[in-house]
PDB file of C-alpha atoms and ligand atoms in Angstrom:
ATOM      1  CA  MET A   1      40.901 155.530  82.044  1.00 53.00           C
ATOM      2  CA  ILE A   2      42.464 158.307  84.149  1.00 53.00           C
ATOM      3  CA  ARG A   3      46.057 159.020  83.222  1.00 64.00           C
ATOM      4  CA  THR A   4      48.207 161.024  85.653  1.00 75.00           C
ATOM      5  CA  MET A   5      51.799 162.030  85.901  1.00 90.00           C
ATOM      6  CA  MET A   6      54.243 159.057  85.960  1.00 95.00           C
ATOM      7  CA  THR A   7      54.778 158.095  89.601  1.00 96.00           C
ATOM      8  CA  ALA A   8      55.820 154.471  89.304  1.00 98.00           C
ATOM      9  CA  CYS A   9      57.628 152.162  86.874  1.00 98.00           C
ATOM     10  CA  LEU A  10      56.893 148.435  86.790  1.00 98.00           C
ATOM     11  CA  PHE A  11      59.387 146.111  85.244  1.00 98.00           C
ATOM     12  CA  ASP A  12      58.937 142.707  83.720  1.00 97.00           C
ATOM     13  CA  LEU A  13      61.944 140.449  84.521  1.00 97.00           C
ATOM     14  CA  ASP A  14      62.613 137.896  81.779  1.00 94.00           C
ATOM     15  CA  GLY A  15      63.605 139.788  78.595  1.00 93.00           C
ATOM     16  CA  VAL A  16      63.633 143.257  80.183  1.00 97.00           C
ATOM     17  CA  ILE A  17      65.956 143.215  83.197  1.00 98.00           C
ATOM     18  CA  VAL A  18      67.761 139.962  82.402  1.00 97.00           C
ATOM     19  CA  ASP A  19      68.027 137.813  79.328  1.00 93.00           C
ATOM     20  CA  THR A  20      66.553 134.657  80.851  1.00 94.00           C
ATOM     21  CA  ALA A  21      64.126 134.375  77.899  1.00 89.00           C
ATOM     22  CA  ARG A  22      67.004 132.496  76.105  1.00 91.00           C
ATOM     23  CA  PHE A  23      67.286 130.053  79.019  1.00 95.00           C
ATOM     24  CA  HIS A  24      63.519 129.426  78.978  1.00 96.00           C
ATOM     25  CA  TYR A  25      63.819 128.805  75.244  1.00 96.00           C
ATOM     26  CA  LYS A  26      66.822 126.515  75.616  1.00 97.00           C
ATOM     27  CA  ALA A  27      65.021 124.439  78.318  1.00 98.00           C
ATOM     28  CA  TRP A  28      61.710 124.202  76.387  1.00 98.00           C
ATOM     29  CA  ARG A  29      63.540 123.209  73.192  1.00 98.00           C
ATOM     30  CA  ARG A  30      65.364 120.515  75.138  1.00 98.00           C
ATOM     31  CA  LEU A  31      62.028 119.212  76.376  1.00 98.00           C
ATOM     32  CA  ALA A  32      60.545 119.237  72.836  1.00 98.00           C
ATOM     33  CA  SER A  33      63.574 117.363  71.545  1.00 98.00           C
ATOM     34  CA  ARG A  34      63.172 114.759  74.315  1.00 98.00           C
ATOM     35  CA  LEU A  35      59.574 114.401  73.190  1.00 98.00           C
ATOM     36  CA  GLY A  36      60.707 114.074  69.577  1.00 98.00           C
ATOM     37  CA  PHE A  37      59.808 117.344  67.873  1.00 97.00           C
ATOM     38  CA  ASP A  38      61.412 120.672  66.946  1.00 97.00           C
ATOM     39  CA  PHE A  39      60.575 123.897  68.677  1.00 97.00           C
ATOM     40  CA  THR A  40      61.536 127.037  66.887  1.00 97.00           C
ATOM     41  CA  GLU A  41      62.326 130.515  68.190  1.00 94.00           C
ATOM     42  CA  ASP A  42      59.191 131.741  66.437  1.00 93.00           C
ATOM     43  CA  ASP A  43      57.123 129.090  68.365  1.00 95.00           C
ATOM     44  CA  ASN A  44      58.857 130.328  71.502  1.00 94.00           C
ATOM     45  CA  GLU A  45      57.486 133.862  71.109  1.00 89.00           C
ATOM     46  CA  ARG A  46      54.028 132.582  72.153  1.00 91.00           C
ATOM     47  CA  LEU A  47      55.536 131.502  75.492  1.00 92.00           C
ATOM     48  CA  LYS A  48      56.866 134.839  76.575  1.00 88.00           C
ATOM     49  CA  GLY A  49      55.183 136.222  79.659  1.00 84.00           C
ATOM     50  CA  VAL A  50      52.721 133.392  80.099  1.00 88.00           C
ATOM     51  CA  SER A  51      52.735 130.905  82.979  1.00 91.00           C
ATOM     52  CA  ARG A  52      54.798 127.693  83.150  1.00 95.00           C
ATOM     53  CA  MET A  53      51.867 125.348  82.726  1.00 95.00           C
ATOM     54  CA  ARG A  54      50.275 127.425  79.936  1.00 94.00           C
ATOM     55  CA  SER A  55      53.681 127.463  78.234  1.00 96.00           C
ATOM     56  CA  LEU A  56      53.768 123.626  78.377  1.00 98.00           C
ATOM     57  CA  ASP A  57      50.283 123.468  76.804  1.00 97.00           C
ATOM     58  CA  ILE A  58      51.403 125.654  73.977  1.00 97.00           C
ATOM     59  CA  LEU A  59      54.577 123.613  73.459  1.00 98.00           C
ATOM     60  CA  LEU A  60      52.583 120.314  73.407  1.00 98.00           C
ATOM     61  CA  ASP A  61      50.123 121.903  70.951  1.00 97.00           C
ATOM     62  CA  VAL A  62      53.114 122.757  68.663  1.00 97.00           C
ATOM     63  CA  GLY A  63      54.232 119.099  68.884  1.00 97.00           C
ATOM     64  CA  GLY A  64      50.689 117.866  68.150  1.00 97.00           C
ATOM     65  CA  MET A  65      50.634 116.182  71.607  1.00 96.00           C
ATOM     66  CA  SER A  66      47.883 118.212  73.337  1.00 92.00           C
ATOM     67  CA  GLU A  67      45.908 115.160  74.404  1.00 92.00           C
ATOM     68  CA  ARG A  68      48.721 112.754  75.151  1.00 94.00           C
ATOM     69  CA  PHE A  69      49.541 113.419  78.825  1.00 97.00           C
ATOM     70  CA  THR A  70      47.611 113.352  82.100  1.00 97.00           C
ATOM     71  CA  ASP A  71      47.797 116.351  84.437  1.00 97.00           C
ATOM     72  CA  SER A  72      50.365 114.558  86.686  1.00 97.00           C
ATOM     73  CA  GLU A  73      52.497 113.605  83.621  1.00 98.00           C
ATOM     74  CA  LYS A  74      52.321 117.288  82.525  1.00 98.00           C
ATOM     75  CA  GLN A  75      53.509 118.373  85.995  1.00 98.00           C
ATOM     76  CA  GLU A  76      56.480 116.036  85.614  1.00 98.00           C
ATOM     77  CA  LEU A  77      57.340 117.513  82.189  1.00 98.00           C
ATOM     78  CA  ALA A  78      57.103 121.050  83.597  1.00 98.00           C
ATOM     79  CA  ASP A  79      59.315 120.085  86.539  1.00 98.00           C
ATOM     80  CA  LEU A  80      61.869 118.537  84.167  1.00 98.00           C
ATOM     81  CA  LYS A  81      61.971 121.757  82.125  1.00 98.00           C
ATOM     82  CA  ASN A  82      62.202 123.893  85.284  1.00 98.00           C
ATOM     83  CA  GLY A  83      65.121 121.793  86.538  1.00 98.00           C
ATOM     84  CA  TRP A  84      67.068 122.487  83.372  1.00 98.00           C
ATOM     85  CA  TYR A  85      66.096 126.159  83.465  1.00 98.00           C
ATOM     86  CA  LEU A  86      67.367 126.428  87.040  1.00 98.00           C
ATOM     87  CA  GLU A  87      70.716 124.854  85.998  1.00 97.00           C
ATOM     88  CA  TYR A  88      71.169 127.685  83.532  1.00 97.00           C
ATOM     89  CA  VAL A  89      70.045 130.276  86.056  1.00 97.00           C
ATOM     90  CA  ALA A  90      72.534 128.988  88.615  1.00 97.00           C
ATOM     91  CA  ALA A  91      75.403 130.196  86.439  1.00 96.00           C
ATOM     92  CA  MET A  92      74.091 133.747  86.322  1.00 97.00           C
ATOM     93  CA  THR A  93      76.018 136.709  87.796  1.00 96.00           C
ATOM     94  CA  SER A  94      75.558 140.489  87.972  1.00 96.00           C
ATOM     95  CA  ALA A  95      77.081 140.598  84.498  1.00 96.00           C
ATOM     96  CA  ASP A  96      73.874 139.081  83.155  1.00 95.00           C
ATOM     97  CA  VAL A  97      71.762 142.175  83.985  1.00 97.00           C
ATOM     98  CA  LEU A  98      70.827 143.728  80.642  1.00 97.00           C
ATOM     99  CA  PRO A  99      72.544 146.993  79.596  1.00 98.00           C
ATOM    100  CA  GLY A 100      70.892 150.121  81.044  1.00 98.00           C
ATOM    101  CA  ALA A 101      68.740 148.340  83.651  1.00 98.00           C
ATOM    102  CA  VAL A 102      70.765 149.263  86.738  1.00 98.00           C
ATOM    103  CA  GLY A 103      71.299 152.863  85.565  1.00 98.00           C
ATOM    104  CA  LEU A 104      67.605 153.388  84.819  1.00 98.00           C
ATOM    105  CA  LEU A 105      66.409 151.900  88.132  1.00 98.00           C
ATOM    106  CA  THR A 106      68.935 154.077  89.996  1.00 98.00           C
ATOM    107  CA  ASP A 107      67.965 157.238  88.110  1.00 98.00           C
ATOM    108  CA  LEU A 108      64.196 156.704  88.607  1.00 98.00           C
ATOM    109  CA  ARG A 109      64.755 156.316  92.387  1.00 96.00           C
ATOM    110  CA  ARG A 110      66.812 159.515  92.392  1.00 97.00           C
ATOM    111  CA  HIS A 111      63.830 161.345  90.865  1.00 97.00           C
ATOM    112  CA  GLY A 112      61.262 159.962  93.320  1.00 97.00           C
ATOM    113  CA  ILE A 113      59.687 157.385  90.958  1.00 97.00           C
ATOM    114  CA  ALA A 114      58.804 154.139  92.698  1.00 98.00           C
ATOM    115  CA  THR A 115      59.986 150.927  91.095  1.00 98.00           C
ATOM    116  CA  ALA A 116      58.646 147.368  91.204  1.00 98.00           C
ATOM    117  CA  LEU A 117      59.342 144.052  89.603  1.00 98.00           C
ATOM    118  CA  ALA A 118      56.242 142.440  88.148  1.00 98.00           C
ATOM    119  CA  SER A 119      57.027 139.075  86.697  1.00 96.00           C
ATOM    120  CA  SER A 120      54.998 135.937  85.957  1.00 93.00           C
ATOM    121  CA  SER A 121      58.021 133.830  86.981  1.00 94.00           C
ATOM    122  CA  ARG A 122      58.073 131.673  90.117  1.00 95.00           C
ATOM    123  CA  ASN A 123      61.908 131.834  89.878  1.00 97.00           C
ATOM    124  CA  ALA A 124      62.222 135.593  90.098  1.00 97.00           C
ATOM    125  CA  GLY A 125      63.648 135.417  93.660  1.00 97.00           C
ATOM    126  CA  VAL A 126      66.556 133.201  92.710  1.00 97.00           C
ATOM    127  CA  ILE A 127      67.291 135.401  89.630  1.00 98.00           C
ATOM    128  CA  LEU A 128      67.309 138.526  91.746  1.00 98.00           C
ATOM    129  CA  GLN A 129      69.635 136.843  94.274  1.00 97.00           C
ATOM    130  CA  ARG A 130      72.049 135.605  91.569  1.00 97.00           C
ATOM    131  CA  THR A 131      72.267 139.047  89.916  1.00 97.00           C
ATOM    132  CA  GLY A 132      72.307 141.019  93.098  1.00 97.00           C
ATOM    133  CA  ILE A 133      69.643 143.612  92.110  1.00 97.00           C
ATOM    134  CA  ALA A 134      66.831 142.984  94.573  1.00 97.00           C
ATOM    135  CA  THR A 135      67.497 146.205  96.470  1.00 97.00           C
ATOM    136  CA  LEU A 136      66.820 148.271  93.337  1.00 97.00           C
ATOM    137  CA  PHE A 137      63.057 147.559  93.581  1.00 98.00           C
ATOM    138  CA  ASP A 138      60.658 149.082  96.102  1.00 98.00           C
ATOM    139  CA  ALA A 139      58.361 146.080  95.599  1.00 98.00           C
ATOM    140  CA  VAL A 140      58.584 142.648  94.075  1.00 98.00           C
ATOM    141  CA  VAL A 141      55.612 140.701  92.707  1.00 98.00           C
ATOM    142  CA  ASP A 142      56.250 137.385  91.007  1.00 96.00           C
ATOM    143  CA  GLY A 143      54.532 134.170  89.896  1.00 94.00           C
ATOM    144  CA  ASN A 144      54.239 133.014  93.508  1.00 96.00           C
ATOM    145  CA  ASP A 145      52.026 135.961  94.407  1.00 97.00           C
ATOM    146  CA  ILE A 146      49.450 135.699  91.657  1.00 96.00           C
ATOM    147  CA  THR A 147      46.720 133.302  90.587  1.00 94.00           C
ATOM    148  CA  ARG A 148      46.255 134.633  87.074  1.00 93.00           C
ATOM    149  CA  ALA A 149      49.287 135.078  84.751  1.00 89.00           C
ATOM    150  CA  LYS A 150      49.637 137.800  82.016  1.00 92.00           C
ATOM    151  CA  PRO A 151      47.708 138.808  79.891  1.00 94.00           C
ATOM    152  CA  ASP A 152      45.597 139.099  83.102  1.00 96.00           C
ATOM    153  CA  PRO A 153      46.436 142.441  84.735  1.00 98.00           C
ATOM    154  CA  GLN A 154      46.714 140.908  88.265  1.00 98.00           C
ATOM    155  CA  VAL A 155      50.538 141.126  88.520  1.00 98.00           C
ATOM    156  CA  PHE A 156      50.642 144.811  87.550  1.00 98.00           C
ATOM    157  CA  LEU A 157      47.651 145.804  89.748  1.00 98.00           C
ATOM    158  CA  LEU A 158      49.179 144.009  92.737  1.00 98.00           C
ATOM    159  CA  ALA A 159      52.535 145.713  92.142  1.00 98.00           C
ATOM    160  CA  ALA A 160      50.873 149.170  91.871  1.00 98.00           C
ATOM    161  CA  SER A 161      48.925 148.572  95.139  1.00 98.00           C
ATOM    162  CA  ARG A 162      52.169 147.508  96.942  1.00 98.00           C
ATOM    163  CA  LEU A 163      53.702 150.761  95.801  1.00 98.00           C
ATOM    164  CA  ASP A 164      50.544 152.658  96.736  1.00 98.00           C
ATOM    165  CA  ALA A 165      50.479 153.974  93.181  1.00 97.00           C
ATOM    166  CA  GLU A 166      47.471 154.729  90.959  1.00 96.00           C
ATOM    167  CA  PRO A 167      47.421 152.525  87.771  1.00 97.00           C
ATOM    168  CA  GLY A 168      47.075 155.631  85.584  1.00 96.00           C
ATOM    169  CA  GLY A 169      50.469 156.849  86.878  1.00 96.00           C
ATOM    170  CA  CYS A 170      52.282 153.554  86.266  1.00 97.00           C
ATOM    171  CA  VAL A 171      54.445 152.843  83.238  1.00 98.00           C
ATOM    172  CA  VAL A 172      55.106 149.139  82.493  1.00 98.00           C
ATOM    173  CA  PHE A 173      58.264 147.865  80.773  1.00 98.00           C
ATOM    174  CA  GLU A 174      57.493 144.600  78.951  1.00 97.00           C
ATOM    175  CA  ASP A 175      59.010 142.402  76.235  1.00 94.00           C
ATOM    176  CA  ALA A 176      55.923 140.098  75.739  1.00 92.00           C
ATOM    177  CA  GLY A 177      52.724 140.745  73.867  1.00 93.00           C
ATOM    178  CA  ALA A 178      50.862 139.136  76.773  1.00 92.00           C
ATOM    179  CA  GLY A 179      52.486 141.608  79.131  1.00 96.00           C
ATOM    180  CA  ILE A 180      51.560 144.700  77.022  1.00 97.00           C
ATOM    181  CA  GLU A 181      47.986 143.375  76.933  1.00 97.00           C
ATOM    182  CA  ALA A 182      48.078 142.975  80.753  1.00 97.00           C
ATOM    183  CA  ALA A 183      49.338 146.530  81.087  1.00 98.00           C
ATOM    184  CA  SER A 184      46.573 147.952  78.988  1.00 98.00           C
ATOM    185  CA  ALA A 185      43.980 145.932  80.879  1.00 98.00           C
ATOM    186  CA  ALA A 186      45.386 147.407  84.142  1.00 98.00           C
ATOM    187  CA  GLY A 187      44.891 150.916  82.777  1.00 97.00           C
ATOM    188  CA  MET A 188      48.646 151.526  82.609  1.00 97.00           C
ATOM    189  CA  ARG A 189      50.834 152.902  79.876  1.00 97.00           C
ATOM    190  CA  SER A 190      53.606 150.691  78.470  1.00 97.00           C
ATOM    191  CA  VAL A 191      57.088 150.652  76.945  1.00 98.00           C
ATOM    192  CA  GLY A 192      57.550 147.573  74.769  1.00 98.00           C
ATOM    193  CA  ILE A 193      61.092 146.229  74.798  1.00 97.00           C
ATOM    194  CA  GLY A 194      62.124 144.568  71.535  1.00 95.00           C
ATOM    195  CA  ALA A 195      60.794 144.630  67.993  1.00 92.00           C
ATOM    196  CA  ALA A 196      57.898 147.028  67.291  1.00 92.00           C
ATOM    197  CA  ASP A 197      56.161 144.502  65.010  1.00 92.00           C
ATOM    198  CA  ARG A 198      55.861 142.038  67.925  1.00 89.00           C
ATOM    199  CA  LEU A 199      54.502 144.591  70.349  1.00 94.00           C
ATOM    200  CA  PRO A 200      51.729 146.512  68.483  1.00 92.00           C
ATOM    201  CA  GLY A 201      49.769 147.547  71.626  1.00 94.00           C
ATOM    202  CA  ALA A 202      52.669 149.316  73.387  1.00 97.00           C
ATOM    203  CA  ASP A 203      52.626 153.097  73.739  1.00 96.00           C
ATOM    204  CA  VAL A 204      56.310 153.235  72.816  1.00 95.00           C
ATOM    205  CA  VAL A 205      58.762 150.494  71.721  1.00 97.00           C
ATOM    206  CA  LEU A 206      62.435 150.645  72.389  1.00 97.00           C
ATOM    207  CA  PRO A 207      65.134 148.068  71.562  1.00 96.00           C
ATOM    208  CA  GLY A 208      66.304 147.901  75.209  1.00 97.00           C
ATOM    209  CA  LEU A 209      66.891 149.941  78.397  1.00 98.00           C
ATOM    210  CA  ALA A 210      70.347 151.215  77.364  1.00 97.00           C
ATOM    211  CA  GLY A 211      70.362 154.991  77.228  1.00 96.00           C
ATOM    212  CA  VAL A 212      66.860 155.315  78.796  1.00 97.00           C
ATOM    213  CA  ASP A 213      66.610 157.637  81.833  1.00 97.00           C
ATOM    214  CA  TYR A 214      64.031 159.542  83.848  1.00 97.00           C
ATOM    215  CA  GLY A 215      64.439 162.642  81.504  1.00 95.00           C
ATOM    216  CA  CYS A 216      63.452 160.761  78.353  1.00 92.00           C
ATOM    217  CA  LEU A 217      60.593 158.952  80.031  1.00 94.00           C
ATOM    218  CA  LYS A 218      59.230 162.160  81.434  1.00 90.00           C
ATOM    219  CA  GLY A 219      59.138 163.507  77.907  1.00 87.00           C
ATOM    220  CA  LEU A 220      57.122 160.493  76.740  1.00 88.00           C
ATOM    221  CA  PHE A 221      54.777 160.137  79.706  1.00 87.00           C
ATOM    222  CA  VAL A 222      53.867 163.500  81.125  1.00 72.00           C
TER     223      VAL A 222
HETATM  224  P1  LIG B 301      58.763 130.257  85.539  1.00 74.41           P
HETATM  225  P2  LIG B 301      58.288 137.466  82.961  1.00 74.41           P
HETATM  226  C1  LIG B 301      57.735 134.902  82.532  1.00 74.41           C
HETATM  227  O1  LIG B 301      58.546 135.902  83.201  1.00 74.41           O
HETATM  228  C2  LIG B 301      58.474 134.385  81.300  1.00 74.41           C
HETATM  229  O2  LIG B 301      58.435 135.411  80.280  1.00 74.41           O
HETATM  230  C3  LIG B 301      57.747 133.258  80.695  1.00 74.41           C
HETATM  231  O3  LIG B 301      58.417 132.751  79.531  1.00 74.41           O
HETATM  232  C4  LIG B 301      57.660 132.115  81.748  1.00 74.41           C
HETATM  233  O4  LIG B 301      56.919 131.014  81.279  1.00 74.41           O
HETATM  234  C5  LIG B 301      56.991 132.713  83.038  1.00 74.41           C
HETATM  235  O5  LIG B 301      57.714 133.801  83.447  1.00 74.41           O
HETATM  236  C6  LIG B 301      56.956 131.641  84.144  1.00 74.41           C
HETATM  237  O6  LIG B 301      58.279 131.435  84.497  1.00 74.41           O
HETATM  238  O7  LIG B 301      58.647 128.989  84.814  1.00 74.41           O
HETATM  239  O8  LIG B 301      60.174 130.691  85.908  1.00 74.41           O
HETATM  240  O9  LIG B 301      57.868 130.383  86.744  1.00 74.41           O
HETATM  241  O10 LIG B 301      58.599 137.765  81.542  1.00 74.41           O
HETATM  242  O11 LIG B 301      56.815 137.726  83.322  1.00 74.41           O
HETATM  243  O12 LIG B 301      59.255 138.035  83.901  1.00 74.41           O
HETATM  244 MG1  LIG B 302      59.334 139.034  79.879  1.00 74.41          MG
END
């Protein structure tokens, strides 16, 4: 793997830029309760970063219902969850952008570092619109642009190519184990956002973006 100077930063959305991970959890737990079982926050960790239909499969597995539904019934369940999720998203405003995100994106731009959103979510567009941060990204790649969700590296490789950046010069910001795996598979370095014990493969783990700027990243990723 060839590692060069940091030229681009790729940001996951849910759990890094906005706290929509809690909305996903709320909606999945509501579906589990409708189906008659409990879905814990620990169970929910397995859903972070993975696609909507894969998330449903994991949830049904937790409830011991893996074999119960046909594909079209599963689509209905996923649609039901997504409807609830979008209800929560509809109430979002710019105040829901996580601390430090706007400051970091602005500072990176100021120092000539390209920025991209790289999310598995098919709802990224509406979230960017609700929070008013779309213009802070030079490129946006989301769940509608890819055929393989994280841990596959497709979302990050596509984001890098849209920025015309070499993978070795990209730094990925991710809150999900599947996303850190995807970054490594893409030949990129990564900053895990959250608890270090949940993100063992990340090059660096930080609790959030607050206080992070170009200067400190430059020190970490020469
Ligand atoms: P949707 P990210 C991911 O977004 C979420 O982490 C994951 O929990 C979700 O299942 C996936 O998007 C698909 O989301 O149902 O909105 O299309 O973390 O990659 O920004
Ligand atoms: Mg995420």
